[in-house]
PDB file of C-alpha atoms and ligand atoms in Angstrom:
ATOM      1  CA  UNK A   1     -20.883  37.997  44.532  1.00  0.00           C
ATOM      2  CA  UNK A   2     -24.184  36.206  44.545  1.00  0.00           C
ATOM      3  CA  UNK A   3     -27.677  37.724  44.741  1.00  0.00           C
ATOM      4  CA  UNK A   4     -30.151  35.109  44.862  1.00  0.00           C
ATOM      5  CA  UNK A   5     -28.479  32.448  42.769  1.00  0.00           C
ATOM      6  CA  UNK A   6     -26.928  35.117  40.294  1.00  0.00           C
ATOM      7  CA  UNK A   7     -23.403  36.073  39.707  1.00  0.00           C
ATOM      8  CA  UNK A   8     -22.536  40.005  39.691  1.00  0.00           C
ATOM      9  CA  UNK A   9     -22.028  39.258  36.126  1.00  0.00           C
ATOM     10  CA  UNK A  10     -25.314  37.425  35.229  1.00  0.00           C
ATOM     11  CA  UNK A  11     -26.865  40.426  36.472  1.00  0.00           C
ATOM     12  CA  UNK A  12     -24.813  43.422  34.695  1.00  0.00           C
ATOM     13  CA  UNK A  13     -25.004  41.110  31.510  1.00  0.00           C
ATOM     14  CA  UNK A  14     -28.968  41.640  31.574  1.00  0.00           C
ATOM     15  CA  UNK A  15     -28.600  45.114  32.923  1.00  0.00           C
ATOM     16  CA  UNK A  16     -27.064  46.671  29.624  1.00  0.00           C
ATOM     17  CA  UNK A  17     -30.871  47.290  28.620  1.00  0.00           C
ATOM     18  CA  UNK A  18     -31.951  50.779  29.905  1.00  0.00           C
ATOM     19  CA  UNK A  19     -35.492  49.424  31.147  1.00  0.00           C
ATOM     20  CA  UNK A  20     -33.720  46.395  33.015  1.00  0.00           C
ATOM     21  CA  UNK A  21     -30.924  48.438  34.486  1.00  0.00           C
ATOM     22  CA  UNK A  22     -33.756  50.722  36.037  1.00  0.00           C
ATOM     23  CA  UNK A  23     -35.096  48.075  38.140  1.00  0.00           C
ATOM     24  CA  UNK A  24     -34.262  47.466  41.442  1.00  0.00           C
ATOM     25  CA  UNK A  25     -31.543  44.568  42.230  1.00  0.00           C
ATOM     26  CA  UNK A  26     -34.560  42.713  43.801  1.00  0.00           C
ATOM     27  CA  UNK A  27     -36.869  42.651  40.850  1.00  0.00           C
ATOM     28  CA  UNK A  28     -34.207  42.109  38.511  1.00  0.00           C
ATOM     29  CA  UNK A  29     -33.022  38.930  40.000  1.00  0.00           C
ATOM     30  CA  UNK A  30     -36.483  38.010  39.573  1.00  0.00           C
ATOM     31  CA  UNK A  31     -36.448  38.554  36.344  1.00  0.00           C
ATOM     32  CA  UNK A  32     -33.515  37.339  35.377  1.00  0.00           C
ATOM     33  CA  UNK A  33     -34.379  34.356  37.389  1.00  0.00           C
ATOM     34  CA  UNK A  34     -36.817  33.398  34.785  1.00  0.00           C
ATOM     35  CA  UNK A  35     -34.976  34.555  31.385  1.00  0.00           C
ATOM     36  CA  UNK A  36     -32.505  33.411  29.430  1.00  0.00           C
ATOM     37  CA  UNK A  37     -30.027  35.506  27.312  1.00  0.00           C
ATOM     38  CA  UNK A  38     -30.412  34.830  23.304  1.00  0.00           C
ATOM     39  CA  UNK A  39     -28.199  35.487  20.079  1.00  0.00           C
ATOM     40  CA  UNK A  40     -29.939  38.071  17.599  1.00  0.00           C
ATOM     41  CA  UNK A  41     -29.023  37.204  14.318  1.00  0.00           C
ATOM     42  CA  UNK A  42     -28.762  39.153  11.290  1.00  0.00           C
ATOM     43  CA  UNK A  43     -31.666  39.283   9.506  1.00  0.00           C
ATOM     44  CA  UNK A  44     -33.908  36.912  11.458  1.00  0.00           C
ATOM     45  CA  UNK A  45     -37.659  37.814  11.675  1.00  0.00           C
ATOM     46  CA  UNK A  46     -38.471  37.689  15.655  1.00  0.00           C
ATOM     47  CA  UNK A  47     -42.023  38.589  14.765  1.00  0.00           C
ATOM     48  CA  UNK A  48     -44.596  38.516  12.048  1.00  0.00           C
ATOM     49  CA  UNK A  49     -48.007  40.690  11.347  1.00  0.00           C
ATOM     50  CA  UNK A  50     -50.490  38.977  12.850  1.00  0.00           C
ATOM     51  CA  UNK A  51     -48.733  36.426  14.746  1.00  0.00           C
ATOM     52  CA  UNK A  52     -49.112  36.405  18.585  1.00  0.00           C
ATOM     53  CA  UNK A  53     -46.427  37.742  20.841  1.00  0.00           C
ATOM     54  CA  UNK A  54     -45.650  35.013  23.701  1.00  0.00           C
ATOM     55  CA  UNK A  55     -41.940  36.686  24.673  1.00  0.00           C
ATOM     56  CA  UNK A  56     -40.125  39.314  25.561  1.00  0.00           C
ATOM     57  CA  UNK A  57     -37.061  40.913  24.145  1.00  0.00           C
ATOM     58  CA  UNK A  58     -34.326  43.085  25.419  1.00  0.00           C
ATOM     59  CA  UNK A  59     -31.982  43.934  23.937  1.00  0.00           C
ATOM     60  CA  UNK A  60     -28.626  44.526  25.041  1.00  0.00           C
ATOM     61  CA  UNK A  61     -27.025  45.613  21.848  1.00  0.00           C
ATOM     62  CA  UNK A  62     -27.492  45.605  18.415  1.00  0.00           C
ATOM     63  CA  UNK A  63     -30.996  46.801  16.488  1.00  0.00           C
ATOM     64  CA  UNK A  64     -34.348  45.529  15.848  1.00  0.00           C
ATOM     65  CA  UNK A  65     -36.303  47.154  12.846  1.00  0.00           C
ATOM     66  CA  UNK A  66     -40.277  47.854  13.556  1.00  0.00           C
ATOM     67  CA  UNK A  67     -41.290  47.554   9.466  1.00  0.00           C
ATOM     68  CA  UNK A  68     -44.708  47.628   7.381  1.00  0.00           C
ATOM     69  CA  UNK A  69     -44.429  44.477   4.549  1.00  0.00           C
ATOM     70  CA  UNK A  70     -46.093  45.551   1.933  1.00  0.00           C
ATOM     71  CA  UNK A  71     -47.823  43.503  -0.643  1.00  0.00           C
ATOM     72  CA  UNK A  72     -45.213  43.987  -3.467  1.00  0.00           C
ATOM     73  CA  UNK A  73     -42.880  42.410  -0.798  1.00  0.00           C
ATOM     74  CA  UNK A  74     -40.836  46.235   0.253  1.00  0.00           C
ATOM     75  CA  UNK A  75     -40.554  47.463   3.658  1.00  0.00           C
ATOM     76  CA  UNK A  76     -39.601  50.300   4.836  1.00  0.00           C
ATOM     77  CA  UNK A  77     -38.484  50.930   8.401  1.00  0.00           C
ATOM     78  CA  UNK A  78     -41.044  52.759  10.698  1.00  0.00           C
ATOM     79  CA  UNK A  79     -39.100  52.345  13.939  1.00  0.00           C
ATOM     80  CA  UNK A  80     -36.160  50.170  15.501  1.00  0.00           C
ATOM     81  CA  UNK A  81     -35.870  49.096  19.368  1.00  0.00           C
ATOM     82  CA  UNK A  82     -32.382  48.814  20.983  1.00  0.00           C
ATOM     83  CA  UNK A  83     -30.756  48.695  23.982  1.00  0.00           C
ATOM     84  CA  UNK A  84     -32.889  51.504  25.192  1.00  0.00           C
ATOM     85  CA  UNK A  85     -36.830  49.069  24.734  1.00  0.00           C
ATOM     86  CA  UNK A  86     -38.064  46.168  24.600  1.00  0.00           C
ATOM     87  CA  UNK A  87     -39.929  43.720  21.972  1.00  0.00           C
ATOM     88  CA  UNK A  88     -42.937  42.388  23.223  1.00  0.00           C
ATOM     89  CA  UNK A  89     -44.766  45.492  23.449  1.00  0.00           C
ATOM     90  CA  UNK A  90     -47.982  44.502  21.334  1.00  0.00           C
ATOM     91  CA  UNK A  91     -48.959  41.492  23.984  1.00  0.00           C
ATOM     92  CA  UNK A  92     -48.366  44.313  26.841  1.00  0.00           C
ATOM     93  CA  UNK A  93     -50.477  46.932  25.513  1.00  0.00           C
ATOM     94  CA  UNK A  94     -53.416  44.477  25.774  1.00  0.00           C
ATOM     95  CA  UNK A  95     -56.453  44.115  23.541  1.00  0.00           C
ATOM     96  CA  UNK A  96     -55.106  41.048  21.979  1.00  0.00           C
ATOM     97  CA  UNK A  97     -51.500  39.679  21.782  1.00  0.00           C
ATOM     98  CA  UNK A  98     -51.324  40.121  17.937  1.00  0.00           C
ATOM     99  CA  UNK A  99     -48.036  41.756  16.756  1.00  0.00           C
ATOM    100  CA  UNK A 100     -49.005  44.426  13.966  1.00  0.00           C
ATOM    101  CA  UNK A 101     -45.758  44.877  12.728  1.00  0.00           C
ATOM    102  CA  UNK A 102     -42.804  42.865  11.338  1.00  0.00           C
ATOM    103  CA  UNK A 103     -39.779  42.859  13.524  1.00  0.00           C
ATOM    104  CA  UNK A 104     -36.162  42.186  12.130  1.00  0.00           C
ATOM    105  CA  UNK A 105     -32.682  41.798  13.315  1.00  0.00           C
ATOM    106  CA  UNK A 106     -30.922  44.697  11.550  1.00  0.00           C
ATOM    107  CA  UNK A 107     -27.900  45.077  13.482  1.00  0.00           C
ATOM    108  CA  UNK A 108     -26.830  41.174  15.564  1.00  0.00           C
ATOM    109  CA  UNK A 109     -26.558  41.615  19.044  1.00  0.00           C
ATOM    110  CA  UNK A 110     -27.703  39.960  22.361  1.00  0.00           C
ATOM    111  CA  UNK A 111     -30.941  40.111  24.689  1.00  0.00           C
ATOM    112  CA  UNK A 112     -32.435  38.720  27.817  1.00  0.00           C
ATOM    113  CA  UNK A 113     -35.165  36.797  26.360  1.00  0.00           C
ATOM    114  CA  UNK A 114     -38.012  35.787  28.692  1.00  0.00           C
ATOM    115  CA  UNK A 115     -42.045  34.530  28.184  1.00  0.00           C
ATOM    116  CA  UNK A 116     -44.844  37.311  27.989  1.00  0.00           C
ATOM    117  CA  UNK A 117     -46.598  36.039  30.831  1.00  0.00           C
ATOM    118  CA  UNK A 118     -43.638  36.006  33.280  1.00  0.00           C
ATOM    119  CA  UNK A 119     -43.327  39.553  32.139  1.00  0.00           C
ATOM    120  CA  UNK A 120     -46.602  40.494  32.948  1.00  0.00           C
ATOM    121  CA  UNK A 121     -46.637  38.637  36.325  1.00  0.00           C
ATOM    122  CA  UNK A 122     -43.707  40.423  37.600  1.00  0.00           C
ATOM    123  CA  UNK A 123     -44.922  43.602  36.587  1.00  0.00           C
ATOM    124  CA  UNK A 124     -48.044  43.202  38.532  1.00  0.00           C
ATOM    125  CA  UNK A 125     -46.278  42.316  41.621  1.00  0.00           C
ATOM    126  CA  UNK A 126     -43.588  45.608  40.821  1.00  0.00           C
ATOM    127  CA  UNK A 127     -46.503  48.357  39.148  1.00  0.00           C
ATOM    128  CA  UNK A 128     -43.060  50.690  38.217  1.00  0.00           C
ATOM    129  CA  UNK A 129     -42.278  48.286  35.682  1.00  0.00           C
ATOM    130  CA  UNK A 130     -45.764  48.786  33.814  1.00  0.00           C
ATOM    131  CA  UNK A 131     -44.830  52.232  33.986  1.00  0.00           C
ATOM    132  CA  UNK A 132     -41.135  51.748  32.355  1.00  0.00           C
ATOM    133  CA  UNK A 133     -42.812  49.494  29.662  1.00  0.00           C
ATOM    134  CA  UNK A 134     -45.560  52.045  28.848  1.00  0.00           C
ATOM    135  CA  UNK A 135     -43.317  54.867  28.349  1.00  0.00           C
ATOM    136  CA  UNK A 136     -41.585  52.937  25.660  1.00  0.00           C
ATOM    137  CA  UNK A 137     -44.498  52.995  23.737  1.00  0.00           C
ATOM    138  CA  UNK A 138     -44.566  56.882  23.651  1.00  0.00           C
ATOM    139  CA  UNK A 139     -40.713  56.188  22.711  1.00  0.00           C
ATOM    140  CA  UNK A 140     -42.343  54.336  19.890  1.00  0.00           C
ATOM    141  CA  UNK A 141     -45.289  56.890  18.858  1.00  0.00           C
ATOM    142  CA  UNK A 142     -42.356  59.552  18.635  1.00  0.00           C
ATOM    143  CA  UNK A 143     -40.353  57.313  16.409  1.00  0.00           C
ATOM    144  CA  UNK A 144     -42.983  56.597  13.979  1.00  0.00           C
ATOM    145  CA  UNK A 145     -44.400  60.266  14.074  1.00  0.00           C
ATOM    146  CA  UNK A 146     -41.214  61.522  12.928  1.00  0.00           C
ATOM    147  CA  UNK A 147     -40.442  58.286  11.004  1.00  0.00           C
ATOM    148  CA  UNK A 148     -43.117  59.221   8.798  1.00  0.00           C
ATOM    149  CA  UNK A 149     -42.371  63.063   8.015  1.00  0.00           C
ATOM    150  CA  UNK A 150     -38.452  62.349   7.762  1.00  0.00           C
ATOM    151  CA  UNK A 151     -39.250  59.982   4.862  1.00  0.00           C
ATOM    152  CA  UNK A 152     -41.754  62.014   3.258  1.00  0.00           C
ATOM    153  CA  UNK A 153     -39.483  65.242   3.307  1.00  0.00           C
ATOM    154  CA  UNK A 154     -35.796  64.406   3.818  1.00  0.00           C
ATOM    155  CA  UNK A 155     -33.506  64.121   1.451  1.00  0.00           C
ATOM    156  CA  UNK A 156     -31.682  60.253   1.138  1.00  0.00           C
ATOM    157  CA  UNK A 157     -28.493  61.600   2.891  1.00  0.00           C
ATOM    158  CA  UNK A 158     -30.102  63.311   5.677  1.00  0.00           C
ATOM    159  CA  UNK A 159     -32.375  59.589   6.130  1.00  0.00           C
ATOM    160  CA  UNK A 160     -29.186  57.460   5.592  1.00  0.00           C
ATOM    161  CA  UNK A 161     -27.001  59.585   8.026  1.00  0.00           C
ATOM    162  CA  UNK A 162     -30.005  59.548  10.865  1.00  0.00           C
ATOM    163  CA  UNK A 163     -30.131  56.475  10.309  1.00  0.00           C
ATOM    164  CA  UNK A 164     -26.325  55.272  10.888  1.00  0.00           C
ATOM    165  CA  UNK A 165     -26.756  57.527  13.670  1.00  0.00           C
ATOM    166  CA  UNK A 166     -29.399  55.702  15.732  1.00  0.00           C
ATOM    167  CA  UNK A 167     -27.721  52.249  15.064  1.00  0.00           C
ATOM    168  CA  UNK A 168     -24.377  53.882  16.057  1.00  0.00           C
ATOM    169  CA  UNK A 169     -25.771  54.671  19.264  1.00  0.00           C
ATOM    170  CA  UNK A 170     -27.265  50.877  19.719  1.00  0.00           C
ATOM    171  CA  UNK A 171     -23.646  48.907  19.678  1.00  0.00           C
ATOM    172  CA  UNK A 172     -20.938  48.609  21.169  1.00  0.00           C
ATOM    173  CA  UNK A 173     -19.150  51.807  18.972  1.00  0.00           C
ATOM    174  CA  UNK A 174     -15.624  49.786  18.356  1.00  0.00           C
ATOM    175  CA  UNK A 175     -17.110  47.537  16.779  1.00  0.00           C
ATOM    176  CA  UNK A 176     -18.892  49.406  13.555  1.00  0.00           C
ATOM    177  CA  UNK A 177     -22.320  48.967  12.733  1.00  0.00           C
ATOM    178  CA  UNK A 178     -22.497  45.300  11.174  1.00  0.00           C
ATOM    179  CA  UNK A 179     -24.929  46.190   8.889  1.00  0.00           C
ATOM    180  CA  UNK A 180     -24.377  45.489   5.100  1.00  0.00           C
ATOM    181  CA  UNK A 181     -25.122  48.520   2.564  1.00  0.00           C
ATOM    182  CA  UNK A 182     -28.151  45.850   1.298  1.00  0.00           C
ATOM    183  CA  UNK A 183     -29.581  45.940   3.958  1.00  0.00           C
ATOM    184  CA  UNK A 184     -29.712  49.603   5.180  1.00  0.00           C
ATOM    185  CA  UNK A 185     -31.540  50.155   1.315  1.00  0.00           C
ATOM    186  CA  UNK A 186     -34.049  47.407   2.637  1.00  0.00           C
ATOM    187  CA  UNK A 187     -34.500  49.487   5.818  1.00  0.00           C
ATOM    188  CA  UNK A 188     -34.565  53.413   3.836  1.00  0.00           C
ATOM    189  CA  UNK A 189     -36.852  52.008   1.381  1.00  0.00           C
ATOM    190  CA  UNK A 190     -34.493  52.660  -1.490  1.00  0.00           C
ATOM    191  CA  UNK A 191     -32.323  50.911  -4.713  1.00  0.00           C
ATOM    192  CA  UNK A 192     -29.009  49.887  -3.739  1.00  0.00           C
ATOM    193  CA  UNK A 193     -27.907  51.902  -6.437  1.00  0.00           C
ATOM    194  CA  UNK A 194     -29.246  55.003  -4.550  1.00  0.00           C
ATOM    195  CA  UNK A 195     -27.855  54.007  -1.176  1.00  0.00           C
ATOM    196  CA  UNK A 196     -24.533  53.230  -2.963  1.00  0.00           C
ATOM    197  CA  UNK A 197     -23.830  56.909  -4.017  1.00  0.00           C
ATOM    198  CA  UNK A 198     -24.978  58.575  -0.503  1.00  0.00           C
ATOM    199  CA  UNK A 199     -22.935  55.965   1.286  1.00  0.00           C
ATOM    200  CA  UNK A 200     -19.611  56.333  -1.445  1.00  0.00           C
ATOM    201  CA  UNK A 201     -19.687  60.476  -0.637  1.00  0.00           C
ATOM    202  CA  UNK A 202     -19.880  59.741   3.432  1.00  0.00           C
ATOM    203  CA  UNK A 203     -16.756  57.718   2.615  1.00  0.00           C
ATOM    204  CA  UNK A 204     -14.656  59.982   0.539  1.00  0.00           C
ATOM    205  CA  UNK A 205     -15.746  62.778   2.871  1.00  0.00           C
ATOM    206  CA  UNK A 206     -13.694  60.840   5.542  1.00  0.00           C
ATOM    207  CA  UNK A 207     -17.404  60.407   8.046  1.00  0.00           C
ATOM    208  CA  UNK A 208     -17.312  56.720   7.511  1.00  0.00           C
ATOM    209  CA  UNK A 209     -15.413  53.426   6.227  1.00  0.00           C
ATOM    210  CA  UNK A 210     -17.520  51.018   4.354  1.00  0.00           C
ATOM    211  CA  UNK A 211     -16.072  47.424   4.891  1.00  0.00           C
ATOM    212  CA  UNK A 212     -17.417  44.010   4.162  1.00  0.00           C
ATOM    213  CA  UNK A 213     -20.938  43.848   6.108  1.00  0.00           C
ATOM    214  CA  UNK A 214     -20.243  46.831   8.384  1.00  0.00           C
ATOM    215  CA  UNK A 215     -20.223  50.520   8.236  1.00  0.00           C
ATOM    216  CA  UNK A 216     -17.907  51.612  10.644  1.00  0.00           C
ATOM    217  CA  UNK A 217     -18.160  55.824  11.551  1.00  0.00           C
ATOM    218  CA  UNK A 218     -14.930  57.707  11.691  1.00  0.00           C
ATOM    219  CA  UNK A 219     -16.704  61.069  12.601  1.00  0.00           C
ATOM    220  CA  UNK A 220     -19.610  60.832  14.154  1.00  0.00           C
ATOM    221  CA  UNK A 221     -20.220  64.989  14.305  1.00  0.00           C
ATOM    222  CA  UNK A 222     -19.613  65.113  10.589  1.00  0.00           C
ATOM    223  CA  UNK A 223     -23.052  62.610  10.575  1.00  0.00           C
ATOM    224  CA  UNK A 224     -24.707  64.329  12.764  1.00  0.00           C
ATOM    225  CA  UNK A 225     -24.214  67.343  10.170  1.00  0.00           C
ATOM    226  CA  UNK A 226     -25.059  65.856   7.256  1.00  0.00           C
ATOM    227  CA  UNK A 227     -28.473  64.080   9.228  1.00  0.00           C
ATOM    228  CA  UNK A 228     -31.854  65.985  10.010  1.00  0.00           C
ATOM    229  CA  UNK A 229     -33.488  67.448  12.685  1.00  0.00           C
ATOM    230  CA  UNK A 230     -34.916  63.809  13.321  1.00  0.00           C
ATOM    231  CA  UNK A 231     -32.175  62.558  15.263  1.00  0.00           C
ATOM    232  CA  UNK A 232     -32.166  65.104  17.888  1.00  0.00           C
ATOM    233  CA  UNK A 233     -35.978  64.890  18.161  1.00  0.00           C
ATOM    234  CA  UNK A 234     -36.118  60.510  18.613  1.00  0.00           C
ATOM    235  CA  UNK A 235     -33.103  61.082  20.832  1.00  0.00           C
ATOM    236  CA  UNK A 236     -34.211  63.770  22.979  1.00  0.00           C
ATOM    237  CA  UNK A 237     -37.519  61.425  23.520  1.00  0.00           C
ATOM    238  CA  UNK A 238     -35.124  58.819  24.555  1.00  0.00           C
ATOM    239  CA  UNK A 239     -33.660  60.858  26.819  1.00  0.00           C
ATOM    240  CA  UNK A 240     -36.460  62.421  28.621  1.00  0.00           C
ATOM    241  CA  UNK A 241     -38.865  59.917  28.497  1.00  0.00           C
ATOM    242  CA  UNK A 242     -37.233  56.576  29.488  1.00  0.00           C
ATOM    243  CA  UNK A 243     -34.748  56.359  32.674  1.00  0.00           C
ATOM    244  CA  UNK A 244     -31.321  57.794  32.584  1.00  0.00           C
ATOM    245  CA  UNK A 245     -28.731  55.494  31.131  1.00  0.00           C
ATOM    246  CA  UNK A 246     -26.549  53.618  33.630  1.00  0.00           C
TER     247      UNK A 246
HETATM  248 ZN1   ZN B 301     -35.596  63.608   8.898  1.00  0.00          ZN
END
């Protein structure tokens, strides 16, 4: 089936991201019309401090980490966009285009890729996607809110297992989360060493499987146990403040 030049599947491809799969067949084909889909690999940078933002990213699975460089050269993760937002965000919220945060592939995945400018042309001819995009910012604002009392006060299991959590919930969940234990220090702001130890206990408590570049979890309510009260409270935000998931 073919609406405007798309395939069914062209269009469900692009519709795996919560803020696409609200739009309207119409206005999606429009989008889609001027996108592309793109490959996020591990570890690649999609945006620097400072740098302006000329596209748009959405994801369709995997995870993007929202970090603050700092001069010493560690980051520490302040917020991650999924399946569930959008990267681009900065150039939308006007003032200037500047990004004022790093972005990083955490967890490889796909997204409908498309330029800033188409984005904001389409969402002046359809004003409900303004609205979509804008409520991913308070998305945002609750992530980093929390972001910042969870790793002031929470222990490095509670962080770690929050953390597994919200990636777990960003792929496709046969599939693990292909993130290496290096890289989920980089992300808690933590040694390897340190990591290491919370990671080996989740293991020999049966709640995950550590294998070569991927974590995969084997009981996801034995996580949600040993996590904070953070999850619930980012997820909860997800859930009432963005569209209902397809
Ligand atoms: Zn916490």
């Amino acid at each position: 089936m073919t609406i405007q030049g798309h395939t069914r599947a062209d269009i469900t491809e692009h519709g795996r991201n919560r803020i696409l799969a609200a739009l309207p067949q119409d206005i999606l084909a429009a989008l889609v019309e001027r996108a592309g889909t793109v490959s996020l690999a591990r570890g690649r940078i999609l945006q620097e401090v400072g740098e302006p933002v000329r596209e748009a990213l959405f994801p369709h699975s995997g995870v993007i980490a929202l970090v603050a460089p700092m001069r010493d050269g560690r980051t520490v993760e302040t917020a991650a966009v999924g399946p569930e937002g959008y990267l681009g965000f900065w150039a939308v919220l006007g003032s200037d285009d500047r990004a004022l945060c790093r972005a990083v592939v955490q967890v490889p995945g796909t997204a409908t890729r498309l330029s800033i400018d188409s984005l904001l042309a389409i969402s002046r001819t359809y004003p409900p996607l303004t609205d979509l995009l804008l409520r991913f910012s308070k998305v945002l604002l609750t992530q980093s809110i929390q972001a910042a009392a969870c790793n002031d006060l929470h222990t490095l299991e509670a962080r770690c297992a929050r953390c597994l959590l919200h990636a777990h919930d960003r792929v496709d969940q046969d599939d693990g989360v292909q993130m290496s234990q290096a890289r989920l220090a980089l992300m808690l702001g933590v040694r390897r060493q340190s990591l290491s130890a919370v990671t080996k206990s989740f293991q020999a408590r049966g709640v995950v499987r550590l294998e070569p570049g991927c974590i995969r979890v084997l009981d996801r309510s034995g996580l949600e146990a040993a996590s904070c009260e953070c999850y619930r409270v980012v997820r909860e935000a997800y859930e009432t403040i963005l569209p209902a998931a397809g």
